[in-house]
Amino acid sequence: MRYTENIGSRTYRFADLRTLLAKASPLRSGDQLAGIVAASEEERVAAKMALAQVPLRTFLSEAVIPYESDEVTRLVMDDHDAESFAEISHLTVGDFRNWLLSDTTDTAALTRITAGLTPEMVAAVSKLMRNQDLIAVARKRPVITRFRNTVGLPGHLSVRLQPNHPTDDVKGIAASMLDGLMYGSGDALIGINPASDNLATITTLLRMMDEFRQRYQVPTQSCVLTHVTSTIAAIEKGAPVDLVFQSIAGTEQANAGFGISLALLQEAYEAGLSLERGTVGNNLMYFETGQGSALSANAHHGVDQQTCEVRAYAVARKFNPFLVNTVVGFIGPEYLYDGKQITRAGLEDHFCGKLLGVPMGCDICYTNHAEADQDDMDNLLTLLGVAGINFIMGVPGADDVMLNYQSTSFHDALYVRDVLGLRRAPEFEAWLEAMQITDTRGILLNGATQQPLLEGARDWMGIA
């Protein structure tokens, strides 16, 4: 189907829905690299105007990637819930934006329509929204998940403690882990990005975290962020696996580049469920995504990078994840050039994921060759805190010494919780109080009261 829009005496024509979505996207370097951006700001406005008039039903009949050639498209179409969609089926994309922003559209309404939304519908409406619109709507759509604690409650913000080490040194990782816990981080997850995919190393790290958790009865979950096939192998070897991790993308071809398929993810999900390690729930998958991943694999099929990203959330939704993390600035300036583009992408990802019912967090980050700095990250951190983000990263000093990029620190989490009045996961907060790390308000106590736990953990880990 062709789409047209007139501005003055000029008529803009868009060959298909895929082209229209790309031309309506806010400017970003990845789409420029792909050669699919609007040629001018006037063309971008024309595309937005044309997109606003597209009926939501169109997204059910015109796929941006053919049904026959892409299993993500098949997943989206086959799992679509017509009953949930009925409430909004008469709307255009522009009408949908107005409906989302209406004072009468509340959490219950957004929850009712979740299964009726496709990622392309959600990506489309996000392209018509200002940043404040993305924040206002996302804030109305909490997504709550449970494993050993509860993440995503309104008024709460959790932290993934990320104690990476460039050589997977167990003592170095343990020291960073203890450092984060003493700052009250780690309620979303204690998650290690290993430098090696060696199964023995992965198992050693899993056992170290699990032994510590059991010794101190920490109500959190652990994960080694290795390939899903390695996690399945670790489970078969009897390793104490809590969350099952995998990077995912929004096209079958891009996922094949990661060495995965929907069938493999299903196998991993079932393997994790078989362990029955959750205590308050059984959400156990942990997915990471990022705008530009499909483009970097030359697997985007001419679809803009934000729409590809939202399609990844449809993959995640299939497996009832505990956490989904958009690693927003990690892929580099080739895809998100500067702080402005990173900020916009982070707000889009959070909004789109929440509308699809996905428990969104964000690694608020940038690489050292991007046109961004820590002030940009402070801005995005604050905006996402207002928007109701489920979790952020906690990296020692905000500088990951293994992955070599800049993220958010334990202190950043303290800041955003303080200024916005946000709490940790309730089970974890009760543990911090019992361990004399925080008071009843969740505020860190002075160092003297923390020495018993600190010294005990040092002795156990063999840290001087």
Coordinates of C-alpha atoms in Angstrom, one line a residue:
M1 CA 0.0 0.0 0.0
R2 CA 1.2 3.5 -0.8
Y3 CA 0.9 6.4 1.6
T4 CA 0.9 10.1 0.6
E5 CA 0.8 13.5 2.4
N6 CA 0.7 17.0 1.0
I7 CA 2.6 19.9 2.5
G8 CA 1.9 23.1 0.7
S9 CA 2.3 22.4 -3.0
R10 CA 4.5 19.3 -2.5
T11 CA 3.3 15.7 -2.3
Y12 CA 5.3 13.2 -0.4
R13 CA 4.8 9.5 -1.3
F14 CA 5.9 6.5 0.8
A15 CA 6.0 3.1 -0.9
D16 CA 4.9 1.0 2.0
L17 CA 4.4 0.9 5.8
R18 CA 8.1 0.0 6.4
T19 CA 9.2 3.1 4.5
L20 CA 6.7 5.3 6.2
L21 CA 7.8 4.1 9.7
A22 CA 11.4 4.8 8.8
K23 CA 10.8 8.2 7.4
A24 CA 8.7 9.2 10.4
S25 CA 11.4 8.2 12.9
P26 CA 13.4 10.9 14.8
L27 CA 16.8 11.3 13.3
R28 CA 19.5 8.8 14.4
S29 CA 22.8 7.8 12.9
G30 CA 21.9 4.1 12.5
D31 CA 19.1 4.9 10.1
Q32 CA 21.3 7.3 8.3
L33 CA 23.9 4.5 7.9
A34 CA 21.1 2.2 6.6
G35 CA 20.0 4.9 4.1
I36 CA 16.4 4.9 5.1
V37 CA 16.0 8.3 6.8
A38 CA 13.8 11.2 5.7
A39 CA 15.7 13.4 3.2
S40 CA 14.6 16.5 5.1
E41 CA 12.7 17.6 8.2
E42 CA 9.8 18.5 5.9
E43 CA 9.7 14.9 4.7
R44 CA 9.9 13.7 8.3
V45 CA 6.9 15.8 9.2
A46 CA 5.0 14.6 6.2
A47 CA 5.7 11.0 7.2
K48 CA 4.5 11.7 10.7
M49 CA 1.3 13.2 9.4
A50 CA 0.7 10.3 7.1
L51 CA 1.5 7.8 9.8
A52 CA -1.0 9.5 12.2
Q53 CA -3.8 8.6 9.7
V54 CA -3.0 4.9 9.4
P55 CA -5.6 2.7 11.0
L56 CA -4.2 0.4 13.7
R57 CA -5.8 -2.5 11.8
T58 CA -3.4 -1.9 8.9
F59 CA -0.6 -3.4 11.0
L60 CA -2.4 -6.7 11.1
S61 CA -2.5 -6.9 7.3
E62 CA 0.7 -5.3 6.2
A63 CA 3.9 -6.8 7.7
V64 CA 7.1 -4.9 7.6
I65 CA 9.0 -8.2 7.3
P66 CA 7.1 -11.0 5.4
Y67 CA 5.3 -13.6 7.5
E68 CA 6.7 -16.4 5.3
S69 CA 10.3 -15.5 5.8
D70 CA 10.6 -14.4 9.5
E71 CA 9.6 -16.3 12.6
V72 CA 9.4 -13.0 14.7
T73 CA 6.7 -11.8 12.3
R74 CA 4.9 -15.1 12.7
L75 CA 5.1 -14.9 16.5
V76 CA 3.6 -11.4 16.4
M77 CA 0.8 -12.3 14.1
D78 CA 0.0 -15.8 15.5
D79 CA -0.1 -14.5 19.2
H80 CA -2.1 -11.4 18.5
D81 CA -5.2 -11.3 20.7
A82 CA -8.2 -10.0 18.8
E83 CA -10.3 -9.6 21.9
S84 CA -7.8 -7.4 23.6
F85 CA -7.4 -5.4 20.4
A86 CA -11.2 -4.8 20.1
E87 CA -11.2 -1.8 22.5
I88 CA -8.8 0.2 20.2
S89 CA -9.4 -1.5 16.9
H90 CA -11.3 1.5 15.4
L91 CA -8.4 4.0 16.1
T92 CA -5.8 5.4 13.8
V93 CA -2.2 5.8 15.1
G94 CA -2.9 9.5 15.8
D95 CA -6.1 8.6 17.6
F96 CA -4.2 6.0 19.6
R97 CA -1.7 8.6 20.8
N98 CA -4.6 10.8 22.0
W99 CA -6.2 7.7 23.7
L100 CA -2.9 6.8 25.5
L101 CA -2.5 10.4 26.8
S102 CA -6.1 10.8 27.9
D103 CA -6.7 11.2 31.7
T104 CA -9.3 8.4 31.5
T105 CA -6.8 5.9 30.1
D106 CA -5.3 4.3 33.3
T107 CA -3.2 1.3 34.2
A108 CA -6.2 -1.1 34.0
A109 CA -7.0 0.1 30.4
L110 CA -3.4 -0.2 29.3
T111 CA -3.2 -3.7 30.8
R112 CA -6.4 -4.7 29.0
I113 CA -5.0 -3.9 25.5
T114 CA -1.5 -5.4 26.0
A115 CA -2.1 -8.7 24.2
G116 CA -3.8 -6.8 21.3
L117 CA -0.8 -4.6 20.5
T118 CA 1.9 -5.5 17.9
P119 CA 5.4 -4.0 18.2
E120 CA 4.8 -2.1 14.9
M121 CA 1.7 -0.4 16.4
V122 CA 3.7 0.6 19.5
A123 CA 6.7 1.8 17.5
A124 CA 4.4 3.8 15.2
V125 CA 2.7 5.7 18.0
S126 CA 6.0 6.4 19.7
K127 CA 7.2 8.2 16.6
L128 CA 4.4 10.8 17.1
M129 CA 5.2 11.5 20.7
R130 CA 7.3 14.1 22.4
N131 CA 9.7 12.9 25.2
Q132 CA 7.2 14.0 27.8
D133 CA 4.5 11.9 26.2
L134 CA 6.7 8.8 26.3
I135 CA 7.3 9.5 30.0
A136 CA 3.7 10.2 30.9
V137 CA 2.3 7.1 29.3
A138 CA 5.0 4.7 30.5
R139 CA 4.5 5.9 34.0
K140 CA 0.9 4.7 33.8
R141 CA 2.0 1.1 32.8
P142 CA 3.9 -0.7 35.6
V143 CA 5.0 -4.2 34.8
I144 CA 5.6 -6.3 37.9
T145 CA 7.7 -9.5 38.0
R146 CA 8.8 -11.9 40.7
F147 CA 11.5 -14.5 41.3
R148 CA 13.1 -14.2 44.8
N149 CA 11.8 -10.7 45.2
T150 CA 9.4 -8.3 43.5
V151 CA 10.6 -5.8 40.8
G152 CA 8.6 -3.1 39.1
L153 CA 6.2 -2.0 41.8
P154 CA 5.1 1.6 41.4
G155 CA 7.3 3.9 43.5
H156 CA 10.2 1.5 43.3
L157 CA 13.5 1.3 41.4
S158 CA 15.8 -1.7 41.4
V159 CA 19.5 -2.1 40.4
R160 CA 21.3 -4.8 38.6
L161 CA 24.7 -5.1 40.4
Q162 CA 27.3 -5.6 37.7
P163 CA 30.6 -6.7 39.3
N164 CA 32.5 -7.5 36.1
H165 CA 36.2 -8.3 36.0
P166 CA 38.5 -8.4 32.9
T167 CA 39.9 -11.8 33.8
D168 CA 36.9 -13.3 35.7
D169 CA 39.0 -13.2 38.9
V170 CA 36.6 -14.5 41.6
K171 CA 38.1 -12.4 44.4
G172 CA 37.8 -9.2 42.2
I173 CA 34.2 -10.0 41.3
A174 CA 33.4 -10.8 45.0
A175 CA 34.9 -7.5 46.1
S176 CA 32.8 -5.5 43.6
M177 CA 29.7 -7.5 44.6
L178 CA 30.2 -6.8 48.2
D179 CA 30.8 -3.1 47.5
G180 CA 27.5 -2.8 45.6
L181 CA 25.6 -4.6 48.3
M182 CA 26.9 -2.2 51.0
Y183 CA 25.5 0.6 48.9
G184 CA 22.2 -1.1 48.7
S185 CA 22.4 -2.2 45.1
G186 CA 21.6 -5.7 43.7
D187 CA 17.9 -6.1 44.2
A188 CA 17.1 -6.6 40.5
L189 CA 20.0 -9.0 40.0
I190 CA 23.6 -9.8 40.7
G191 CA 24.7 -10.3 37.1
I192 CA 28.2 -11.0 35.8
N193 CA 29.3 -10.5 32.2
P194 CA 32.0 -13.1 31.9
A195 CA 35.2 -12.4 30.0
S196 CA 35.2 -16.1 28.9
D197 CA 32.4 -18.5 27.8
N198 CA 34.3 -21.4 29.5
L199 CA 31.8 -23.6 31.2
A200 CA 34.1 -24.2 34.2
T201 CA 34.4 -20.5 34.8
I202 CA 30.7 -19.9 34.4
T203 CA 30.0 -22.6 36.9
T204 CA 32.5 -21.3 39.4
L205 CA 31.0 -17.8 39.2
L206 CA 27.4 -19.2 39.6
R207 CA 28.4 -21.2 42.7
M208 CA 30.3 -18.3 44.3
M209 CA 27.2 -16.0 44.0
D210 CA 24.8 -18.7 45.1
E211 CA 26.9 -19.7 48.2
F212 CA 27.1 -16.0 49.2
R213 CA 23.4 -15.6 48.7
Q214 CA 22.6 -18.6 50.8
R215 CA 25.1 -17.8 53.6
Y216 CA 23.6 -14.3 54.1
Q217 CA 20.1 -15.2 53.0
V218 CA 20.0 -12.4 50.4
P219 CA 16.6 -12.2 48.7
T220 CA 17.9 -11.6 45.2
Q221 CA 18.7 -13.6 42.1
S222 CA 22.0 -14.2 40.2
C223 CA 23.0 -14.7 36.6
V224 CA 26.1 -15.2 34.5
L225 CA 25.4 -13.5 31.2
T226 CA 26.7 -16.2 28.9
H227 CA 25.1 -17.6 25.7
V228 CA 21.9 -19.5 26.3
T229 CA 23.5 -22.8 25.2
S230 CA 26.2 -22.4 27.8
T231 CA 23.5 -21.8 30.5
I232 CA 21.6 -25.0 29.3
A233 CA 24.9 -26.9 29.7
A234 CA 25.5 -25.4 33.1
I235 CA 22.0 -26.5 34.2
E236 CA 22.7 -30.0 32.9
K237 CA 25.9 -30.1 35.0
G238 CA 23.9 -29.2 38.1
A239 CA 25.0 -25.5 38.4
P240 CA 22.8 -23.2 40.6
V241 CA 21.2 -21.2 37.7
D242 CA 18.6 -18.6 38.7
L243 CA 18.0 -16.4 35.7
V244 CA 18.6 -17.5 32.1
F245 CA 20.2 -14.8 30.0
Q246 CA 20.3 -14.1 26.2
S247 CA 20.8 -11.2 23.9
I248 CA 17.9 -11.0 21.4
A249 CA 16.9 -8.9 18.4
G250 CA 13.8 -8.2 16.4
T251 CA 14.3 -10.3 13.3
E252 CA 14.9 -14.0 12.7
Q253 CA 18.1 -13.3 10.8
A254 CA 19.5 -11.1 13.5
N255 CA 18.7 -13.7 16.1
A256 CA 20.4 -16.3 14.0
G257 CA 23.5 -14.1 14.2
F258 CA 23.3 -14.4 18.0
G259 CA 23.1 -18.2 17.5
I260 CA 19.5 -18.5 18.7
S261 CA 15.9 -19.2 17.6
L262 CA 12.6 -19.1 19.3
A263 CA 12.8 -22.9 19.7
L264 CA 16.1 -22.6 21.5
L265 CA 14.8 -19.9 23.8
Q266 CA 11.8 -22.2 24.6
E267 CA 14.2 -25.0 25.5
A268 CA 16.2 -22.7 27.8
Y269 CA 13.0 -21.3 29.4
E270 CA 11.8 -24.8 30.2
A271 CA 15.2 -25.8 31.5
G272 CA 15.1 -22.8 33.9
L273 CA 11.6 -23.6 35.0
S274 CA 12.5 -27.2 35.8
L275 CA 14.9 -26.0 38.5
E276 CA 12.1 -24.4 40.5
R277 CA 14.5 -21.9 42.2
G278 CA 12.1 -19.0 42.5
T279 CA 10.5 -18.4 45.9
V280 CA 7.9 -15.6 45.2
G281 CA 7.5 -16.2 41.5
N282 CA 8.8 -17.9 38.4
N283 CA 9.7 -15.1 36.0
L284 CA 13.3 -16.2 35.2
M285 CA 14.4 -15.1 31.7
Y286 CA 16.7 -12.1 31.4
F287 CA 17.0 -10.5 27.9
E288 CA 19.2 -7.7 26.7
T289 CA 18.5 -5.7 23.5
G290 CA 19.7 -2.5 21.8
Q291 CA 18.8 -0.3 18.9
G292 CA 21.0 -1.1 16.0
S293 CA 21.7 -4.8 16.7
A294 CA 19.8 -5.9 13.6
L295 CA 21.5 -3.3 11.5
S296 CA 25.0 -4.3 12.8
A297 CA 24.2 -7.8 11.7
N298 CA 22.9 -6.6 8.2
A299 CA 19.6 -8.2 9.2
H300 CA 17.2 -5.3 9.4
H301 CA 15.4 -5.8 6.1
G302 CA 15.1 -2.1 5.5
V303 CA 13.2 -1.6 8.8
D304 CA 14.2 1.3 11.0
Q305 CA 16.3 0.4 14.1
Q306 CA 13.7 1.5 16.6
T307 CA 10.9 -0.7 15.0
C308 CA 13.4 -3.6 14.9
E309 CA 14.1 -3.0 18.6
V310 CA 10.4 -3.1 19.6
R311 CA 10.0 -6.3 17.7
A312 CA 12.6 -7.8 20.1
Y313 CA 10.2 -7.0 22.9
A314 CA 7.6 -9.2 21.3
V315 CA 10.2 -12.0 21.5
A316 CA 10.9 -11.3 25.1
R317 CA 7.2 -11.1 26.0
K318 CA 6.7 -14.7 24.8
F319 CA 8.9 -16.0 27.6
N320 CA 7.5 -14.1 30.7
P321 CA 10.9 -12.5 31.5
F322 CA 11.9 -11.2 34.9
L323 CA 14.0 -8.5 33.4
V324 CA 14.5 -6.9 29.9
N325 CA 17.3 -4.5 29.5
T326 CA 17.9 -2.1 26.7
V327 CA 21.6 -1.4 26.6
V328 CA 20.9 1.9 25.0
G329 CA 24.2 3.5 24.1
F330 CA 26.4 0.4 24.1
I331 CA 26.5 -0.4 20.4
G332 CA 28.1 2.9 19.7
P333 CA 27.7 6.3 17.9
E334 CA 27.3 4.5 14.5
Y335 CA 23.7 3.8 15.7
L336 CA 23.0 6.5 18.3
Y337 CA 25.4 9.4 17.7
D338 CA 25.1 11.6 20.7
G339 CA 23.5 12.3 24.1
K340 CA 20.3 13.6 22.5
Q341 CA 19.8 10.4 20.4
I342 CA 20.7 8.1 23.3
T343 CA 18.2 9.9 25.5
R344 CA 15.4 9.7 23.0
A345 CA 16.1 6.0 22.3
G346 CA 16.1 5.2 26.0
L347 CA 12.7 6.8 26.5
E348 CA 11.3 5.2 23.4
D349 CA 12.5 1.7 24.4
H350 CA 11.1 2.0 27.9
F351 CA 7.7 3.3 26.7
C352 CA 7.4 0.7 24.0
G353 CA 8.4 -2.2 26.2
K354 CA 6.0 -1.2 28.9
L355 CA 3.1 -0.9 26.5
L356 CA 3.9 -4.5 25.3
G357 CA 3.9 -5.7 29.0
V358 CA 7.6 -6.2 29.2
P359 CA 9.5 -5.4 32.5
M360 CA 11.9 -2.8 31.1
G361 CA 15.1 -1.7 32.5
C362 CA 17.9 0.4 30.9
D363 CA 21.6 0.3 30.9
I364 CA 22.0 4.1 30.8
C365 CA 25.3 4.1 29.0
Y366 CA 27.6 5.3 26.3
T367 CA 30.9 4.3 24.7
N368 CA 33.9 6.6 24.9
H369 CA 33.8 7.5 21.2
A370 CA 30.2 8.7 21.4
E371 CA 29.3 12.4 21.6
A372 CA 28.0 12.0 25.1
D373 CA 29.1 12.4 28.7
Q374 CA 28.0 11.7 32.2
D375 CA 25.7 14.8 32.3
D376 CA 23.7 13.2 29.4
M377 CA 23.4 10.0 31.4
D378 CA 22.3 12.0 34.5
N379 CA 19.5 13.5 32.4
L380 CA 18.4 10.2 31.0
L381 CA 18.6 8.5 34.5
T382 CA 16.3 11.2 36.0
L383 CA 13.8 11.0 33.1
L384 CA 13.6 7.2 33.3
G385 CA 13.2 7.4 37.0
V386 CA 10.2 9.7 36.5
A387 CA 8.9 7.4 33.8
G388 CA 8.9 4.4 36.2
I389 CA 11.8 2.3 34.9
N390 CA 12.0 -1.1 36.6
F391 CA 15.8 -1.2 37.0
I392 CA 19.1 0.4 36.1
M393 CA 22.7 -0.8 36.3
G394 CA 25.0 -0.5 39.2
V395 CA 28.7 -0.5 38.0
P396 CA 31.6 0.3 40.4
G397 CA 32.5 4.0 39.6
A398 CA 30.1 3.8 36.5
D399 CA 33.1 2.5 34.5
D400 CA 33.0 -1.1 33.5
V401 CA 36.6 -2.4 33.4
M402 CA 35.7 -5.5 31.4
L403 CA 33.3 -4.1 28.8
N404 CA 35.0 -0.7 28.6
Y405 CA 32.0 1.6 28.5
Q406 CA 30.4 4.1 30.8
S407 CA 27.2 3.3 32.7
T408 CA 25.6 4.2 36.1
S409 CA 27.1 3.7 39.5
F410 CA 25.9 2.7 42.9
H411 CA 25.9 6.4 43.8
D412 CA 23.7 7.2 40.8
A413 CA 21.1 4.8 42.2
L414 CA 21.3 6.5 45.6
Y415 CA 20.8 9.9 43.9
V416 CA 17.7 9.0 41.8
R417 CA 16.0 7.1 44.7
D418 CA 16.6 10.1 46.9
V419 CA 15.3 12.9 44.6
L420 CA 12.3 10.9 43.4
G421 CA 11.4 9.1 46.6
L422 CA 11.9 5.6 45.1
R423 CA 12.4 2.4 47.2
R424 CA 14.1 -0.9 46.5
A425 CA 12.3 -4.2 46.0
P426 CA 10.5 -4.7 49.4
E427 CA 12.0 -8.1 50.2
F428 CA 15.5 -6.8 49.5
E429 CA 14.9 -3.6 51.5
A430 CA 13.8 -5.6 54.5
W431 CA 17.1 -7.6 54.3
L432 CA 19.2 -4.4 54.1
E433 CA 17.5 -3.2 57.2
A434 CA 18.1 -6.5 59.0
M435 CA 21.8 -6.4 58.0
Q436 CA 22.1 -2.9 59.4
I437 CA 23.0 -1.5 56.0
T438 CA 20.0 0.8 55.7
D439 CA 17.5 2.3 58.2
T440 CA 13.7 1.9 58.0
R441 CA 13.5 4.6 55.3
G442 CA 16.0 2.8 53.1
I443 CA 18.8 5.3 53.8
L444 CA 22.3 4.0 54.2
L445 CA 23.6 3.8 57.7
N446 CA 27.1 5.0 58.6
G447 CA 30.0 2.6 58.1
A448 CA 30.5 1.6 61.7
T449 CA 27.2 -0.3 61.9
Q450 CA 28.0 -2.2 58.7
Q451 CA 31.3 -3.7 59.9
P452 CA 29.9 -7.1 61.2
L453 CA 28.5 -8.1 57.7
L454 CA 31.5 -6.5 55.9
E455 CA 34.1 -8.4 58.0
G456 CA 32.2 -11.7 57.8
A457 CA 31.9 -11.5 54.0
R458 CA 35.5 -10.5 53.7
D459 CA 36.6 -13.5 55.7
W460 CA 34.4 -15.9 53.7
M461 CA 35.5 -14.5 50.3
G462 CA 39.1 -14.4 51.3
I463 CA 39.3 -10.6 50.6
A464 CA 41.9 -8.6 52.6

